[in-house]
PDB file of C-alpha atoms in Angstrom:
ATOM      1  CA  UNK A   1     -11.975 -11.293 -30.562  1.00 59.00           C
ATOM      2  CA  UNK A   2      -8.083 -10.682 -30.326  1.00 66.00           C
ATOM      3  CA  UNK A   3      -6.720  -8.313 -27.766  1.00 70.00           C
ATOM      4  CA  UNK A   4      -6.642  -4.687 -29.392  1.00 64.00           C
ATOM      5  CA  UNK A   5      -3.531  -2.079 -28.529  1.00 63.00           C
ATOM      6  CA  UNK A   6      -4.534   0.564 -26.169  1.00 53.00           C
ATOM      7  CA  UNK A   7      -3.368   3.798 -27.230  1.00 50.00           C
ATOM      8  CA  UNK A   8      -0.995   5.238 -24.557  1.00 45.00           C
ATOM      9  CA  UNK A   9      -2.890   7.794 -23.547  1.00 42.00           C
ATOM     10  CA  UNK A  10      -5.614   5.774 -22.057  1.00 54.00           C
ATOM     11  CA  UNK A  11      -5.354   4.586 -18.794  1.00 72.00           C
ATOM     12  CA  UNK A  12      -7.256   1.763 -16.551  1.00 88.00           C
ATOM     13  CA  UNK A  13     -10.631   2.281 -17.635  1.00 87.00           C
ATOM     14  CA  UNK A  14     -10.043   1.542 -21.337  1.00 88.00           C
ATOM     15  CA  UNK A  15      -8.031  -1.212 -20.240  1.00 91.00           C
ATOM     16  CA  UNK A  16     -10.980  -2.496 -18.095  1.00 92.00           C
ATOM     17  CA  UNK A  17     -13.945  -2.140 -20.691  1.00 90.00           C
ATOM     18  CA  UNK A  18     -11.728  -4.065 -23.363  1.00 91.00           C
ATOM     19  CA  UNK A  19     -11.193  -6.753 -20.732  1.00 92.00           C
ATOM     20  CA  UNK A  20     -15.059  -6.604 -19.625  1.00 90.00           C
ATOM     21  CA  UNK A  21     -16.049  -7.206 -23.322  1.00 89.00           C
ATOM     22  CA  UNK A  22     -13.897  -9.829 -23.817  1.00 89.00           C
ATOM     23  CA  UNK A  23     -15.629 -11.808 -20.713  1.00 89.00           C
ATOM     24  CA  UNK A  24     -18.978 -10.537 -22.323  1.00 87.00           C
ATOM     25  CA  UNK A  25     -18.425 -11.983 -25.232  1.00 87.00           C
ATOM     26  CA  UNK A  26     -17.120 -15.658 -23.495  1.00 86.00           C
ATOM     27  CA  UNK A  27     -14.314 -14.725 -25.039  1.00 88.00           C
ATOM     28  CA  UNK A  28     -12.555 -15.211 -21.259  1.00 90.00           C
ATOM     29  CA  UNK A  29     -15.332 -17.818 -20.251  1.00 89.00           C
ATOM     30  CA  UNK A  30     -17.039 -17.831 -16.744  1.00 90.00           C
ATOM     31  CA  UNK A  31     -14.499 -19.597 -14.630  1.00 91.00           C
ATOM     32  CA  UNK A  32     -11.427 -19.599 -16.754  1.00 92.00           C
ATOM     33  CA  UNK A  33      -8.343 -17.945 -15.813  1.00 93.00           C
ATOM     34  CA  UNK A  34      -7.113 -14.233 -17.135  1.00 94.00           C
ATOM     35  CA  UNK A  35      -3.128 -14.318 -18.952  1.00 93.00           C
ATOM     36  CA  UNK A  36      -0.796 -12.983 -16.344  1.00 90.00           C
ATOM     37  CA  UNK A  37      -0.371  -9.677 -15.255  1.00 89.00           C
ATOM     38  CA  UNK A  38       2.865  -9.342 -17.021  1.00 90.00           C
ATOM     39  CA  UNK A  39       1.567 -11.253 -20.233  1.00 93.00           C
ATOM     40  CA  UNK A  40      -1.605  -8.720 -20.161  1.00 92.00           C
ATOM     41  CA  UNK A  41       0.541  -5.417 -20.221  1.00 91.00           C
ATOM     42  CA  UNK A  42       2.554  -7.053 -23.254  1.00 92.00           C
ATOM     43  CA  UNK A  43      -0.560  -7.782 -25.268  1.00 90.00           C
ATOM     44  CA  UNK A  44      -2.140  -4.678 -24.252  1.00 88.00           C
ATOM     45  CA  UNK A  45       0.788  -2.812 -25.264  1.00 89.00           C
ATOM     46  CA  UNK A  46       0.351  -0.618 -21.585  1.00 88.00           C
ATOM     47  CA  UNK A  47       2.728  -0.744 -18.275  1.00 88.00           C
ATOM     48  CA  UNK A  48       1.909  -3.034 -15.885  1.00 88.00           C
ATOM     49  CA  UNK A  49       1.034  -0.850 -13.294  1.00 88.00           C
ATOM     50  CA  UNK A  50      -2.018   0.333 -15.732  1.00 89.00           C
ATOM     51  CA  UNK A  51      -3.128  -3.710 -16.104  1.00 92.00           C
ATOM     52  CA  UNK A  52      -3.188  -3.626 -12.230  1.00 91.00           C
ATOM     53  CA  UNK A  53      -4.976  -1.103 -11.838  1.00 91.00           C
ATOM     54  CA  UNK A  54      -7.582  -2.277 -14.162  1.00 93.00           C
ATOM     55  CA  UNK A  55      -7.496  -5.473 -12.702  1.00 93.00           C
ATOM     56  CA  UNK A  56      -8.297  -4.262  -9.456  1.00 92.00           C
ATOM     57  CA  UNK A  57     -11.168  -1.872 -10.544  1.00 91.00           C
ATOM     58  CA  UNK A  58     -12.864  -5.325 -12.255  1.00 93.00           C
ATOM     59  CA  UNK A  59     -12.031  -6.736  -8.857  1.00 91.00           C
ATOM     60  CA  UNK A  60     -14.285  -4.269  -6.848  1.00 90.00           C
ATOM     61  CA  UNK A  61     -17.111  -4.528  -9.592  1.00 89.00           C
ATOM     62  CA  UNK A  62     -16.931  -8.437  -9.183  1.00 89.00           C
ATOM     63  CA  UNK A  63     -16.195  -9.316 -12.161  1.00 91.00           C
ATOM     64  CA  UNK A  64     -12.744 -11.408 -11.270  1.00 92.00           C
ATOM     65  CA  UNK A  65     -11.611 -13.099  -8.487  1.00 91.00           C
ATOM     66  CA  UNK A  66      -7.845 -12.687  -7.737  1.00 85.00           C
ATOM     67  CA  UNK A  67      -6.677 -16.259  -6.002  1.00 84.00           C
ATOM     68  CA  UNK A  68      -3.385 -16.040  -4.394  1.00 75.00           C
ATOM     69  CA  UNK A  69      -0.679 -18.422  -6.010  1.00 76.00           C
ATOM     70  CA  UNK A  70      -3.047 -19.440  -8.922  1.00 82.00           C
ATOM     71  CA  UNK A  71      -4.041 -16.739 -10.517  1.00 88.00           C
ATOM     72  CA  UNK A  72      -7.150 -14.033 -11.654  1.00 91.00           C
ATOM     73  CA  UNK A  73     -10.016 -15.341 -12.441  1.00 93.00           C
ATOM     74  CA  UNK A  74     -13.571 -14.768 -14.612  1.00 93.00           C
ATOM     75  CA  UNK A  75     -15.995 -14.569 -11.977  1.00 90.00           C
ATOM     76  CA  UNK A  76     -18.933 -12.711 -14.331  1.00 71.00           C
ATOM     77  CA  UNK A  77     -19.143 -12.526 -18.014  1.00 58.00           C
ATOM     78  CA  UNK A  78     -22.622 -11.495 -18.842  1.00 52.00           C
ATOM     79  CA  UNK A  79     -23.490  -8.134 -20.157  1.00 49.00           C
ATOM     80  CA  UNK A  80     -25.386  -6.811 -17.146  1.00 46.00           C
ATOM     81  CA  UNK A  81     -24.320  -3.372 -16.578  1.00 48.00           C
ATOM     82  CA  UNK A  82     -21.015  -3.145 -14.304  1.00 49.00           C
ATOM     83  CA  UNK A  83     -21.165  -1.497 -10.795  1.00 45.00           C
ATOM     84  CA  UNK A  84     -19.279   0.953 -12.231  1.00 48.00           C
ATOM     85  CA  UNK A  85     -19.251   1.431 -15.901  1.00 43.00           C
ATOM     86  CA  UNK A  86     -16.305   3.508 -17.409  1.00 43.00           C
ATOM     87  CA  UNK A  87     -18.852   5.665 -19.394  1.00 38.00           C
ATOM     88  CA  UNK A  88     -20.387   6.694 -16.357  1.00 49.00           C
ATOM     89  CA  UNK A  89     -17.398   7.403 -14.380  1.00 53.00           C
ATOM     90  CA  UNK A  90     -15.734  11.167 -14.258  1.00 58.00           C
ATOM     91  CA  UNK A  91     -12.137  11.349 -14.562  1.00 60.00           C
ATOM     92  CA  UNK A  92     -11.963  14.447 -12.564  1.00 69.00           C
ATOM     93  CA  UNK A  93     -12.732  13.029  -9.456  1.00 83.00           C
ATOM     94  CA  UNK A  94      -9.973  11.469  -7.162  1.00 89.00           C
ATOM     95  CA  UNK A  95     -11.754   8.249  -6.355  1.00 84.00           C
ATOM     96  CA  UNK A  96     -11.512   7.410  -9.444  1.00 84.00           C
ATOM     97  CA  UNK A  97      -8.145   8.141 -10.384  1.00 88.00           C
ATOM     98  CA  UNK A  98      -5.457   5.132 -10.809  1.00 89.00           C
ATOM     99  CA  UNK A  99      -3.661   4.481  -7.863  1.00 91.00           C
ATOM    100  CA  UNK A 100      -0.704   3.529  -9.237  1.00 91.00           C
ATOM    101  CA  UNK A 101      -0.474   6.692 -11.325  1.00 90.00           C
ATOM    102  CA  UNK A 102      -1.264   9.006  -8.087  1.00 93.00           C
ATOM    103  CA  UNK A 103       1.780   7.265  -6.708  1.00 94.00           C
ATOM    104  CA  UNK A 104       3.813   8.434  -9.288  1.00 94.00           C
ATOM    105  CA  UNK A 105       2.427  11.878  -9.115  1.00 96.00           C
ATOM    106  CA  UNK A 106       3.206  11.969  -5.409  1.00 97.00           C
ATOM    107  CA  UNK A 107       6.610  11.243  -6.043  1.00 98.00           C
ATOM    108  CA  UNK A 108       7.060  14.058  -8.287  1.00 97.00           C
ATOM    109  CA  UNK A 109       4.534  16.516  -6.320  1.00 98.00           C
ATOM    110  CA  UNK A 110       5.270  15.733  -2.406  1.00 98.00           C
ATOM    111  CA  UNK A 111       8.994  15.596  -3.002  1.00 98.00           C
ATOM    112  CA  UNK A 112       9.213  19.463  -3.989  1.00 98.00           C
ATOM    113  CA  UNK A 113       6.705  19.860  -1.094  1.00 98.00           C
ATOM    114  CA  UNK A 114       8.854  18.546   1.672  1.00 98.00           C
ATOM    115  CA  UNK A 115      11.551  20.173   0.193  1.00 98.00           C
ATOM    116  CA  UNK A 116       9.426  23.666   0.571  1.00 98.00           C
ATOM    117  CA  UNK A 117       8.523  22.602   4.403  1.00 98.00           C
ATOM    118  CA  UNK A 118      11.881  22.251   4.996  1.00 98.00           C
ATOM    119  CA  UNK A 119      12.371  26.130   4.134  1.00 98.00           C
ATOM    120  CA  UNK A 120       9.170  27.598   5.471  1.00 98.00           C
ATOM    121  CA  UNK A 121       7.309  25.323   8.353  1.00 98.00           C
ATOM    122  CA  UNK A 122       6.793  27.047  11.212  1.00 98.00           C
ATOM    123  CA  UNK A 123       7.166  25.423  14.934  1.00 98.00           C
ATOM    124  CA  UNK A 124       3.005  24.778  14.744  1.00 98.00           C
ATOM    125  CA  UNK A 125       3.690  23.105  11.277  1.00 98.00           C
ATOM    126  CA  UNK A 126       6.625  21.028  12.881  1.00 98.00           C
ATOM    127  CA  UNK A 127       4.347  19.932  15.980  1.00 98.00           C
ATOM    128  CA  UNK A 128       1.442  18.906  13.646  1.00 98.00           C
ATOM    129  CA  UNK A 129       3.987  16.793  10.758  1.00 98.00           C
ATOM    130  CA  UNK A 130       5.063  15.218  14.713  1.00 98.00           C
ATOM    131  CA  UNK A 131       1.371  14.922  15.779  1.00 98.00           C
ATOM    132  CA  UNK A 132       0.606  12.932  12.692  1.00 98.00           C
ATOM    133  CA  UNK A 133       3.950  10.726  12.897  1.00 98.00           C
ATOM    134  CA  UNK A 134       2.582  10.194  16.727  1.00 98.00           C
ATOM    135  CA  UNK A 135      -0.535   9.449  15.259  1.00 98.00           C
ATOM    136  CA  UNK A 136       0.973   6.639  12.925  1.00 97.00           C
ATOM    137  CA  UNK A 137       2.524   4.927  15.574  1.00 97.00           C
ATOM    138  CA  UNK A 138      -0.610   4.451  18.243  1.00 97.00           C
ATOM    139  CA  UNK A 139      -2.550   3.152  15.384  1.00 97.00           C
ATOM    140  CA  UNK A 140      -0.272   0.903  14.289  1.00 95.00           C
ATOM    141  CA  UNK A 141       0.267  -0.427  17.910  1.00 95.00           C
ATOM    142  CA  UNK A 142      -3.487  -1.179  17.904  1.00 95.00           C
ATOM    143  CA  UNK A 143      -3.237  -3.184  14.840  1.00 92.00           C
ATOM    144  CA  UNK A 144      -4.885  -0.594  12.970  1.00 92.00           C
ATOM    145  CA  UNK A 145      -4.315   0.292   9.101  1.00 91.00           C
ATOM    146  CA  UNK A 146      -2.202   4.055  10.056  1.00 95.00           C
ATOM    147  CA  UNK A 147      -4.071   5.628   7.585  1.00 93.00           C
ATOM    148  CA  UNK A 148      -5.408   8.745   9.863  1.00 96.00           C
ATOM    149  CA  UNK A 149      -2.088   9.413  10.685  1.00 97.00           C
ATOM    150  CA  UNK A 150      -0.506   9.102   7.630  1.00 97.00           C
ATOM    151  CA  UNK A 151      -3.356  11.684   6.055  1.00 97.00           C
ATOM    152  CA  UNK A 152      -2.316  14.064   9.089  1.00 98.00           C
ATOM    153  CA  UNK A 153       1.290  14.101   8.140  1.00 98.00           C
ATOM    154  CA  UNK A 154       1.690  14.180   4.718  1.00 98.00           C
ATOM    155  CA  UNK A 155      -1.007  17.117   4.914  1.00 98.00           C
ATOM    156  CA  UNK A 156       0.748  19.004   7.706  1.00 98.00           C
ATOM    157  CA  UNK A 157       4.190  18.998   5.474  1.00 98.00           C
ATOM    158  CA  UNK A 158       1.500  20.114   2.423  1.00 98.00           C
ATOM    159  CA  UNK A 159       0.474  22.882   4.931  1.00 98.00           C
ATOM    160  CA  UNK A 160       3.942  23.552   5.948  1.00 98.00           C
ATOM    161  CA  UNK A 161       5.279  24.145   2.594  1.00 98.00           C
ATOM    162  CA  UNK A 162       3.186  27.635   2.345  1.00 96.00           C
ATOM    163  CA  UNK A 163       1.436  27.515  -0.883  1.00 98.00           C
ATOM    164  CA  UNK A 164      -1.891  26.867  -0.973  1.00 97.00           C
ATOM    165  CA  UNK A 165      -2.330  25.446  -4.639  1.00 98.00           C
ATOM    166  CA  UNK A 166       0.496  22.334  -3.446  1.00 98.00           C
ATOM    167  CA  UNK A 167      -1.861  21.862  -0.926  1.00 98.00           C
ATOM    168  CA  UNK A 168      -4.970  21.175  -2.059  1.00 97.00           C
ATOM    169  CA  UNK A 169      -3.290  19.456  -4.865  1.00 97.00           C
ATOM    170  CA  UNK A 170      -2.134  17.099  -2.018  1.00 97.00           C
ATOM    171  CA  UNK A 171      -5.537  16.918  -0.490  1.00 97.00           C
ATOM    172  CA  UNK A 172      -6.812  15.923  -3.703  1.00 96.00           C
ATOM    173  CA  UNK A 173      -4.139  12.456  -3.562  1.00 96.00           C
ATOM    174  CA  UNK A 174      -5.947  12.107  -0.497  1.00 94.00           C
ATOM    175  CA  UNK A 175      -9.494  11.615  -1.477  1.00 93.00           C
ATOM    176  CA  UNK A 176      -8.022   9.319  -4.249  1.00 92.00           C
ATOM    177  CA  UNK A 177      -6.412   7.101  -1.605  1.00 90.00           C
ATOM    178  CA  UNK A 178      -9.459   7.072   0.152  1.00 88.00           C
ATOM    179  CA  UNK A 179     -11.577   5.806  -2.776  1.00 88.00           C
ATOM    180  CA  UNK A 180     -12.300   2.042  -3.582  1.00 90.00           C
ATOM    181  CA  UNK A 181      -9.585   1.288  -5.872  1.00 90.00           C
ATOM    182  CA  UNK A 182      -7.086   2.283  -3.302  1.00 90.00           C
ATOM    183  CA  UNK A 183      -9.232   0.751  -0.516  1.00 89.00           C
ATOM    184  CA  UNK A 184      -8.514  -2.628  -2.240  1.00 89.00           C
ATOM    185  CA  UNK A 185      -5.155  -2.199  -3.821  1.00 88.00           C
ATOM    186  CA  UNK A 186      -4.568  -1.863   0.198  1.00 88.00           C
ATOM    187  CA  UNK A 187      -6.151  -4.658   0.934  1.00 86.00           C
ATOM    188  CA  UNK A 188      -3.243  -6.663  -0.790  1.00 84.00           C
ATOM    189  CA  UNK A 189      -0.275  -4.866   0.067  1.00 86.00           C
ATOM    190  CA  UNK A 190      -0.520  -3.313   3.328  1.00 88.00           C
ATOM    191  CA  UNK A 191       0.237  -5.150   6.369  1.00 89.00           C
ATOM    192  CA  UNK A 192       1.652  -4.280   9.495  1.00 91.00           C
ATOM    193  CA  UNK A 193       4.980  -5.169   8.160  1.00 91.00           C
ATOM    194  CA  UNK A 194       4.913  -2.524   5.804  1.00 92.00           C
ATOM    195  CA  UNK A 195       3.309  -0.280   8.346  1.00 94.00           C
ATOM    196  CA  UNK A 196       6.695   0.089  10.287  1.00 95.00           C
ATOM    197  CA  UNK A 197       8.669   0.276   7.498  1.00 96.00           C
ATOM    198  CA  UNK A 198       6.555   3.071   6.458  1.00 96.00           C
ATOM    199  CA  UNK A 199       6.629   4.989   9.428  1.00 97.00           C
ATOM    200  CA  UNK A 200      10.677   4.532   9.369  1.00 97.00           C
ATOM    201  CA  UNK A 201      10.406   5.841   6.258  1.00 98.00           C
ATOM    202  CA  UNK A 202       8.224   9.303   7.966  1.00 98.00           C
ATOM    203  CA  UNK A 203      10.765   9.243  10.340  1.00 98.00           C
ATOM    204  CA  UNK A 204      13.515  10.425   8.151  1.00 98.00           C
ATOM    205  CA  UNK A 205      11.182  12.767   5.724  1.00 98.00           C
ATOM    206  CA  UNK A 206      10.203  14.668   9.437  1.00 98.00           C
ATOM    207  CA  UNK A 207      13.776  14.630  11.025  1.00 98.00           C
ATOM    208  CA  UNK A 208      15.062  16.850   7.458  1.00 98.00           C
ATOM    209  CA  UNK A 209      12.340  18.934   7.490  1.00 98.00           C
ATOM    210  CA  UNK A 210      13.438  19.826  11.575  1.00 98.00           C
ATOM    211  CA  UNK A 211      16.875  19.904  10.547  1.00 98.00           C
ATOM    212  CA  UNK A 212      15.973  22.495   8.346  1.00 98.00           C
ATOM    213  CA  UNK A 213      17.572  20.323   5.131  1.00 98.00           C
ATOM    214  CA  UNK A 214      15.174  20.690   1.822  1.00 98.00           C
ATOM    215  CA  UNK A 215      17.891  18.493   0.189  1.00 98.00           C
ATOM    216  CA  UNK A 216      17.329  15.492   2.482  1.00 98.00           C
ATOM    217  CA  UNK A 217      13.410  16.412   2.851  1.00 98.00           C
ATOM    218  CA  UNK A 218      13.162  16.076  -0.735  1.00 98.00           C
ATOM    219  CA  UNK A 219      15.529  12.492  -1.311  1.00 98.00           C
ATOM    220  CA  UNK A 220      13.641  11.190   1.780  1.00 98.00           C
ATOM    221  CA  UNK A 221      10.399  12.037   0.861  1.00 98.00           C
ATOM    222  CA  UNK A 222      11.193  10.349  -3.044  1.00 98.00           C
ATOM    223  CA  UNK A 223      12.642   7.739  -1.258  1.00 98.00           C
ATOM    224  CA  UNK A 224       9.246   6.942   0.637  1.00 98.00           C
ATOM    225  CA  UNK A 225       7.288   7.321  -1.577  1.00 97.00           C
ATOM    226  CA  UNK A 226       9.261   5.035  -4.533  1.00 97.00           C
ATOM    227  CA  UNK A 227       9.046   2.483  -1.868  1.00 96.00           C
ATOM    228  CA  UNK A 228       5.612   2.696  -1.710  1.00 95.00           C
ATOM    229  CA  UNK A 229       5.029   2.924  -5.214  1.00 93.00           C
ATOM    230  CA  UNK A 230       7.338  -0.318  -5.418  1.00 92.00           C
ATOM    231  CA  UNK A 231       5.079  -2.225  -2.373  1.00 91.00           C
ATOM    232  CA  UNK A 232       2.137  -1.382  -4.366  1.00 89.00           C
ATOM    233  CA  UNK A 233       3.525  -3.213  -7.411  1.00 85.00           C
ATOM    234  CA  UNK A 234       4.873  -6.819  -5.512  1.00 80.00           C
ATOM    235  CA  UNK A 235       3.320 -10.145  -6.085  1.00 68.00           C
ATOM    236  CA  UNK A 236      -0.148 -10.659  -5.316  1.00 66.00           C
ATOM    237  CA  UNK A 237      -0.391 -11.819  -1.533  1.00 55.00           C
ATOM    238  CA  UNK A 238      -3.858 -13.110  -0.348  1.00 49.00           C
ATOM    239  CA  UNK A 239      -6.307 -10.710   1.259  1.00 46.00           C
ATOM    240  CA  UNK A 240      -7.996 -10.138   4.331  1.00 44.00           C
ATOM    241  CA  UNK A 241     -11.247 -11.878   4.989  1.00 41.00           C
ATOM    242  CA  UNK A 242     -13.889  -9.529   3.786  1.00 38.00           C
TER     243      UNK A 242
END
């Protein structure tokens, strides 16, 4: 059963089942190793960022086994129903969006929002994008993933922006980073390394929005969030004991 061309409309989840029914069918036997990310996307006829994606969602339902410096690997190809079939799963709700592709939303979305902030945040809206900055830094200095923190800022410069549909919009990027694909795409590429370069990176959003610049705000912001975006997509590094 050849690889098929996704239509570029669909995203992970079609990208998944074709790659589930391929290990179904033996097709990639029970052990063997998956083409490379790079070779998958060219087949597939999709970006590589959607191949990740889909790689990591057949990660959490154990179907591969990513093995740093070797490669991704079949770890189940029967036809037992999947922790979480494709069928069964509703695009509408943030867990299950594609991380990758909320990234690139954010960049688009939160750069117009800091630039907003910039204009209308009050002094309570400055003291709470602070707080959460504050926040980043004492978990981070307890070896912690910053993740509370980082919620608490980008939604205080959501709040700050003074429109109410940008900010549950932004809340909604939130409960997608909190899902399970995120959860693991994290597990890979965030380490305190990347922590403090990401909080340098808050540092500069927050010091245009107090400056009052929604120029700055917004390059700062797009520049965070690119870098993200661009951490997200490295090299596969091995992850945490689970």
């Amino acid at each position: 059963m050849p690889l098929q061309t996704v239509e570029p409309q669909r995203l992970y989840r079609q990208i998944a089942e074709q790659l589930r029914q391929l290990m179904a069918s033996g097709e990639f036997a029970l052990g063997s190793r998956l083409p490379a990310e790079r070779d998958l996307a060219v087949q597939l006829g999709v970006s590589r960022p959607s191949v990740r994606e889909a790689l990591i969602a057949l990660e959490v339902e154990g179907m591969i086994e990513v093995r740093t410096g070797s490669g991704i690997y079949v770890r189940q190809n029967s036809t037992a129903k999947p922790i979480a079939a494709p069928a069964e799963l509703d695009d509408n709700t943030p867990a299950n969006w594609g991380p990758l592709e909320v990234m690139s939303a954010r960049i688009l979305v939160e750069a117009e929002v800091a630039a907003l902030a910039a204009t209308h945040a009050k002094k309570a809206d400055l003291k709470a994008i602070k707080n959460g900055l504050q926040q980043m830094k004492l978990e981070a200095a307890r070896d912690e993933v910053p993740r509370q923190g980082d919620e608490a800022f980008h939604e205080a410069i959501a709040q700050a922006c003074g429109n109410s549909v940008l900010l549950d919009t932004v809340q909604r990027y939130w409960m997608a980073r909190n899902g399970p694909l995120f959860e693991r795409l994290g597990d890979y590429f965030e380490h305190p390394a990347s922590w403090q370069t990401a909080i340098a990176e808050h540092q500069e959003v927050m010091h245009a929005i107090e400056a009052r610049d929604s120029s700055a705000a917004r390059k700062a912001m797009q520049k965070h969030l690119k870098l993200a975006h661009k951490r997200y997509s490295a090299s596969w590094r091995r992850a945490p004991a689970r």
